[in-house]
Structure formats: structure tokens, C-alpha cells
Short mmCIF file of C-alpha atoms in Angstrom, two decimals:
data_model
loop_
_atom_site.label_atom_id
_atom_site.label_comp_id
_atom_site.label_asym_id
_atom_site.label_seq_id
_atom_site.Cartn_x
_atom_site.Cartn_y
_atom_site.Cartn_z
CA ARG A 288 -0.12 0.02 -0.20
CA LYS A 289 0.89 2.96 -0.86
CA GLU A 290 2.03 5.96 1.86
CA VAL A 291 -0.09 8.63 0.14
CA GLU A 292 -2.88 7.68 -1.92
CA GLN A 293 -4.57 9.80 -4.68
CA ASP A 294 -7.27 9.40 -8.04
CA PRO A 295 -5.48 10.39 -9.78
CA GLY A 296 -7.87 11.92 -12.78
CA PRO A 297 -7.96 13.49 -14.18
CA PHE A 298 -11.23 15.36 -13.05
CA ASN A 299 -13.21 17.65 -15.97
CA VAL A 300 -15.59 19.84 -14.25
CA PRO A 301 -17.27 23.28 -15.58
CA GLU A 302 -15.54 26.61 -14.30
CA GLY A 303 -18.25 27.55 -11.15
CA ALA A 304 -18.76 24.01 -9.87
CA THR A 305 -17.52 22.56 -6.57
CA VAL A 306 -15.44 19.75 -6.61
CA ALA A 307 -13.31 17.58 -4.46
CA PHE A 308 -10.52 15.83 -3.83
CA ASN A 309 -10.13 13.21 -1.29
CA CYS A 310 -6.32 11.43 -0.29
CA THR A 311 -5.19 8.85 2.81
CA TYR A 312 -2.10 8.25 4.50
CA SER A 313 -1.27 4.74 5.71
CA ASN A 314 0.63 6.42 8.67
CA SER A 315 -0.62 6.64 11.75
CA ALA A 316 2.29 8.64 13.19
CA SER A 317 2.04 11.83 10.16
CA GLN A 318 2.10 14.82 12.24
CA SER A 319 1.53 17.66 9.41
CA PHE A 320 -0.16 18.10 6.74
CA PHE A 321 -0.67 20.63 2.81
CA TRP A 322 -1.61 20.44 -0.21
CA TYR A 323 0.48 21.51 -2.92
CA ARG A 324 -0.47 22.96 -6.90
CA GLN A 325 1.96 21.43 -9.16
CA ASP A 326 1.76 23.49 -12.61
CA CYS A 327 2.16 21.46 -16.06
CA ARG A 328 6.31 21.24 -15.29
CA LYS A 329 6.32 23.87 -12.91
CA GLU A 330 7.43 23.58 -9.55
CA PRO A 331 4.78 22.46 -6.48
CA LYS A 332 3.94 25.81 -4.86
CA LEU A 333 2.42 25.54 -1.11
CA LEU A 334 -1.28 25.46 -1.03
CA MET A 335 -2.12 25.59 1.86
CA SER A 336 -1.57 23.69 5.82
CA VAL A 337 -4.59 21.42 6.52
CA TYR A 338 -5.04 21.53 10.29
CA SER A 339 -7.51 19.11 12.46
CA SER A 340 -10.45 21.43 12.81
CA GLY A 341 -10.68 21.96 9.34
CA ASN A 342 -9.58 25.61 7.28
CA GLU A 343 -10.80 27.06 4.76
CA ASP A 344 -8.85 30.00 2.40
CA GLY A 345 -10.83 32.22 0.54
CA ARG A 346 -12.43 29.21 -1.98
CA PHE A 347 -10.59 26.62 -0.77
CA THR A 348 -11.53 24.11 2.39
CA ALA A 349 -9.32 21.42 3.64
CA GLN A 350 -10.31 18.79 5.84
CA LEU A 351 -8.15 15.93 8.02
CA ASN A 352 -9.68 13.33 9.70
CA ARG A 353 -7.27 11.50 11.58
CA ALA A 354 -9.45 8.18 13.02
CA SER A 355 -9.54 7.44 8.84
CA GLN A 356 -6.29 9.03 8.12
CA TYR A 357 -8.04 11.36 5.11
CA ILE A 358 -7.76 14.38 3.67
CA SER A 359 -9.41 16.70 1.70
CA LEU A 360 -9.50 19.47 -0.45
CA LEU A 361 -12.44 20.98 -1.54
CA ILE A 362 -12.65 24.03 -4.09
CA ARG A 363 -15.76 26.19 -4.44
CA ASP A 364 -16.31 28.62 -7.56
CA SER A 365 -13.65 26.94 -10.09
CA LYS A 366 -11.72 29.19 -12.18
CA LEU A 367 -10.30 27.73 -15.21
CA SER A 368 -6.53 28.95 -13.39
CA ASP A 369 -7.48 26.72 -11.10
CA SER A 370 -6.11 24.10 -13.45
CA ALA A 371 -3.07 21.78 -12.47
CA THR A 372 -2.62 18.80 -10.77
CA TYR A 373 -3.62 18.72 -6.66
CA LEU A 374 -0.25 16.78 -4.70
CA CYS A 375 -1.35 15.55 -0.96
CA VAL A 376 1.77 15.95 1.60
CA VAL A 377 2.24 14.78 4.45
CA ASN A 378 4.82 14.98 7.22
CA ILE A 379 6.23 12.07 9.48
CA LEU A 380 8.93 13.00 12.49
CA THR A 381 11.39 9.79 12.13
CA GLY A 382 14.28 9.75 13.45
CA GLY A 383 16.67 11.38 11.23
CA GLY A 384 14.06 14.79 11.16
CA ASN A 385 10.57 15.24 9.60
CA LYS A 386 10.23 13.45 6.40
CA LEU A 387 7.95 14.66 3.64
CA THR A 388 6.02 12.32 1.31
CA PHE A 389 4.26 13.76 -1.77
CA GLY A 390 1.33 11.44 -2.94
CA THR A 391 1.09 11.19 -7.38
CA GLY A 392 -1.34 14.08 -7.26
CA THR A 393 -4.72 14.29 -8.32
CA GLN A 394 -5.31 16.66 -11.80
CA LEU A 395 -7.73 19.41 -12.05
CA LYS A 396 -8.94 20.02 -15.76
CA VAL A 397 -11.92 23.58 -15.08
CA GLU A 398 -12.98 23.88 -18.74
CA LEU A 399 -15.88 27.20 -20.75
CA ASP B 229 14.30 38.72 -4.18
CA GLY B 230 14.51 36.53 -2.00
CA GLY B 231 13.98 32.90 -3.33
CA ILE B 232 15.28 29.64 -4.47
CA THR B 233 17.14 29.21 -8.01
CA GLN B 234 18.15 26.20 -9.57
CA SER B 235 20.05 26.24 -12.30
CA PRO B 236 20.58 25.46 -15.50
CA LYS B 237 16.39 24.65 -16.13
CA TYR B 238 17.28 22.05 -19.22
CA LEU B 239 20.67 20.13 -18.49
CA PHE B 240 21.61 17.26 -21.39
CA ARG B 241 24.32 15.18 -20.19
CA LYS B 242 25.43 11.85 -22.31
CA GLU B 243 25.47 8.75 -20.22
CA GLY B 244 28.51 7.80 -18.24
CA GLN B 245 29.00 12.02 -17.42
CA ASN B 246 29.45 13.63 -13.40
CA VAL B 247 26.28 16.52 -13.18
CA THR B 248 26.43 18.79 -10.95
CA LEU B 249 22.61 20.67 -10.60
CA SER B 250 23.05 23.89 -8.25
CA CYS B 251 20.43 24.82 -6.09
CA GLU B 252 21.14 28.69 -3.63
CA GLN B 253 18.34 30.28 -0.81
CA ASN B 254 18.72 33.46 0.16
CA LEU B 255 16.07 32.41 2.82
CA ASN B 256 18.34 32.10 5.73
CA HIS B 257 16.46 28.79 5.72
CA ASP B 258 18.28 26.32 7.26
CA ALA B 259 17.11 22.73 6.14
CA MET B 260 17.94 22.17 2.82
CA TYR B 261 16.14 18.83 0.16
CA TRP B 262 16.34 16.73 -3.64
CA TYR B 263 14.14 15.44 -5.05
CA ARG B 264 13.21 14.48 -8.60
CA GLN B 265 10.16 14.11 -9.76
CA ASP B 266 9.31 11.12 -12.09
CA PRO B 267 5.80 10.80 -14.94
CA GLY B 268 3.36 9.13 -12.72
CA GLN B 269 5.22 8.96 -9.17
CA GLY B 270 4.96 10.75 -6.47
CA LEU B 271 8.20 13.23 -5.68
CA ARG B 272 11.19 10.91 -3.86
CA LEU B 273 14.24 12.29 -1.20
CA ILE B 274 17.43 11.99 -2.72
CA TYR B 275 19.60 13.95 -0.24
CA TYR B 276 18.19 16.67 2.95
CA SER B 277 20.71 18.58 4.87
CA GLN B 278 19.58 20.19 7.87
CA ILE B 279 22.74 22.26 8.77
CA VAL B 280 25.72 23.27 6.81
CA ASN B 281 28.35 20.55 7.12
CA ASP B 282 25.55 17.80 7.58
CA PHE B 283 23.25 15.62 5.27
CA GLN B 284 21.19 12.54 5.50
CA LYS B 285 20.54 10.29 2.96
CA GLY B 286 16.77 9.94 1.67
CA ASP B 287 15.23 7.28 -0.01
CA ILE B 288 16.96 6.85 -3.11
CA ALA B 289 20.04 8.02 -2.49
CA GLU B 290 22.21 5.64 -4.55
CA GLY B 291 23.78 7.36 -7.62
CA TYR B 292 24.38 11.11 -6.34
CA SER B 293 25.96 13.07 -4.03
CA VAL B 294 25.87 16.35 -2.66
CA SER B 295 27.58 18.65 0.23
CA ARG B 296 26.64 21.86 2.81
CA GLU B 297 29.50 23.72 2.33
CA LYS B 298 27.71 26.94 2.85
CA LYS B 299 23.99 27.35 4.39
CA GLU B 300 22.94 28.82 0.96
CA SER B 301 23.61 25.87 -1.20
CA PHE B 302 23.15 22.56 -1.45
CA PRO B 303 24.69 21.17 -4.49
CA LEU B 304 23.38 18.19 -5.84
CA THR B 305 25.98 15.15 -8.38
CA VAL B 306 24.16 12.57 -10.48
CA THR B 307 26.95 10.51 -10.86
CA SER B 308 27.75 7.85 -13.99
CA ALA B 309 26.50 5.19 -11.26
CA GLN B 310 23.09 6.18 -11.17
CA LYS B 311 20.79 4.25 -13.26
CA ASN B 312 18.00 6.39 -14.57
CA PRO B 313 19.52 10.06 -14.39
CA THR B 314 16.61 11.46 -16.58
CA ALA B 315 14.18 12.86 -14.64
CA PHE B 316 12.90 16.95 -13.35
CA TYR B 317 15.19 17.71 -9.64
CA LEU B 318 13.84 19.86 -7.43
CA CYS B 319 15.39 21.66 -4.97
CA ALA B 320 13.36 22.26 -1.87
CA THR B 321 14.29 24.61 1.69
CA ARG B 322 11.96 24.62 5.38
CA THR B 323 12.06 26.74 8.12
CA GLY B 324 13.65 25.87 11.40
CA TYR B 325 9.90 26.78 13.03
CA SER B 326 7.31 24.94 10.43
CA TYR B 327 7.09 21.32 8.43
CA GLU B 328 6.22 23.54 5.08
CA GLN B 329 8.53 22.96 2.56
CA TYR B 330 9.35 25.66 -0.42
CA PHE B 331 10.89 24.39 -3.86
CA GLY B 332 12.87 25.57 -7.17
CA PRO B 333 11.40 25.89 -9.98
CA GLY B 334 13.64 22.64 -10.82
CA THR B 335 16.18 21.36 -13.53
CA ARG B 336 15.10 19.23 -16.02
CA LEU B 337 18.37 16.87 -16.46
CA THR B 338 18.17 13.94 -19.89
CA VAL B 339 20.92 11.87 -20.48
CA THR B 340 21.12 9.72 -23.29
#
């Protein structure tokens, strides 16, 4: 089983739609959680951290369910510019320090 | 301008040659990381360094070497021992106060 699993998509949605991505992680010792956005052939950029109580940043809402070991990202009122790959990232504290484990990403295509 | 720079953006080499990828940061971040990204795979950790003159192997260190002589710089050498060196190489940094990592623009290495 992969440490971090995501549905690769693509999710093709019309502009203005609401779309949700889920991500599951296998290591119960995972401490911190993030969503990164990666545009085609570019570097990943931090979209938002995910807090236990859930958090919102504009049209984006992230949720964490530690009991079920999954993280979600909700995007409301999708824009064409939201088209990208969204990476679920989990931080684990190991003997060698903090380690980020990356999912393979979920591709989103927002269409007119 | 604060940030992380990686050079060059594209690099082409013949099989059997060693090649060094540059990563420089002026963010005053303590920790630096090297990842590689292959199509359809998540980012995989090659090496990381939490302080100057110290570094640890990541999950796929074989065929790579690094140095950390200055806080600002963390070069990665891809040696001829690396069996599949063609990939997108990403350098990242992290402050000592949080777990988020910030990425440079990456170097696309092609070895033929």
C-alpha cells in the first residue's frame, strides 16, 4: 500500500463547479498535512496547510480526519486558473528528522 | 529578491558523465532537500541537510552525492552510477519553525 494515495483523475469540471479531492495516508504517526499545487512542468507550490479543525482560504477548504486517515480539499466556484495537479503531502517525524511524503497528485481541468 | 534558484533549467548529458545541479537560497532557511520527480510518480527524496556540513540520505540516494559547505548552497551531483538519471530535479528549503517546504523552479536533466 502506498504511504499517500490519491485518485489521479483527471477531474474535468465546468467553470463555477465545486470539486472535492480526497487523499488517504497509511502512517498513523503522520503529524502535519499539506496541499500543494503543481502546474505543468513547474515546481510544486504550497496551497495550504491542513489543520485538525479544518481550515478555509477563500474558495479552498481543507479537512483532516485522523481517525480514518484521510485529508480532503474542496474547491468552490472553480476558475480556469485552478487547472493544475494537486498534491497531497504528509509530514512524518522520523529518526532522521521530518520527512515529507508526496502523493502522485490529482489532476484538475476546469473547462468553459 | 528572496527565493530559491536552480540552474540550469534544462541540462543534457551523455551517459557516463557526472553532472552537478545547483541550488542556492537566500531565505536563510536551515534545511535543504533534493527530490526527483518522474512521470506518474510522487516526489522522491534523494538527500537532505538540516545544518551546514551535515546531510543524510533520503529514500533513493544511490548514484547521487551532495555537499553543504554553506548555508545558502546545496549542490547535487548525479554520478554515472545512477541508472536512470533522466528526471525533473527539485530543490526545496524549510525554516526551522514549520514543516512546509518551498521549492525552487527545478532542473530537467536528460541523459542519453
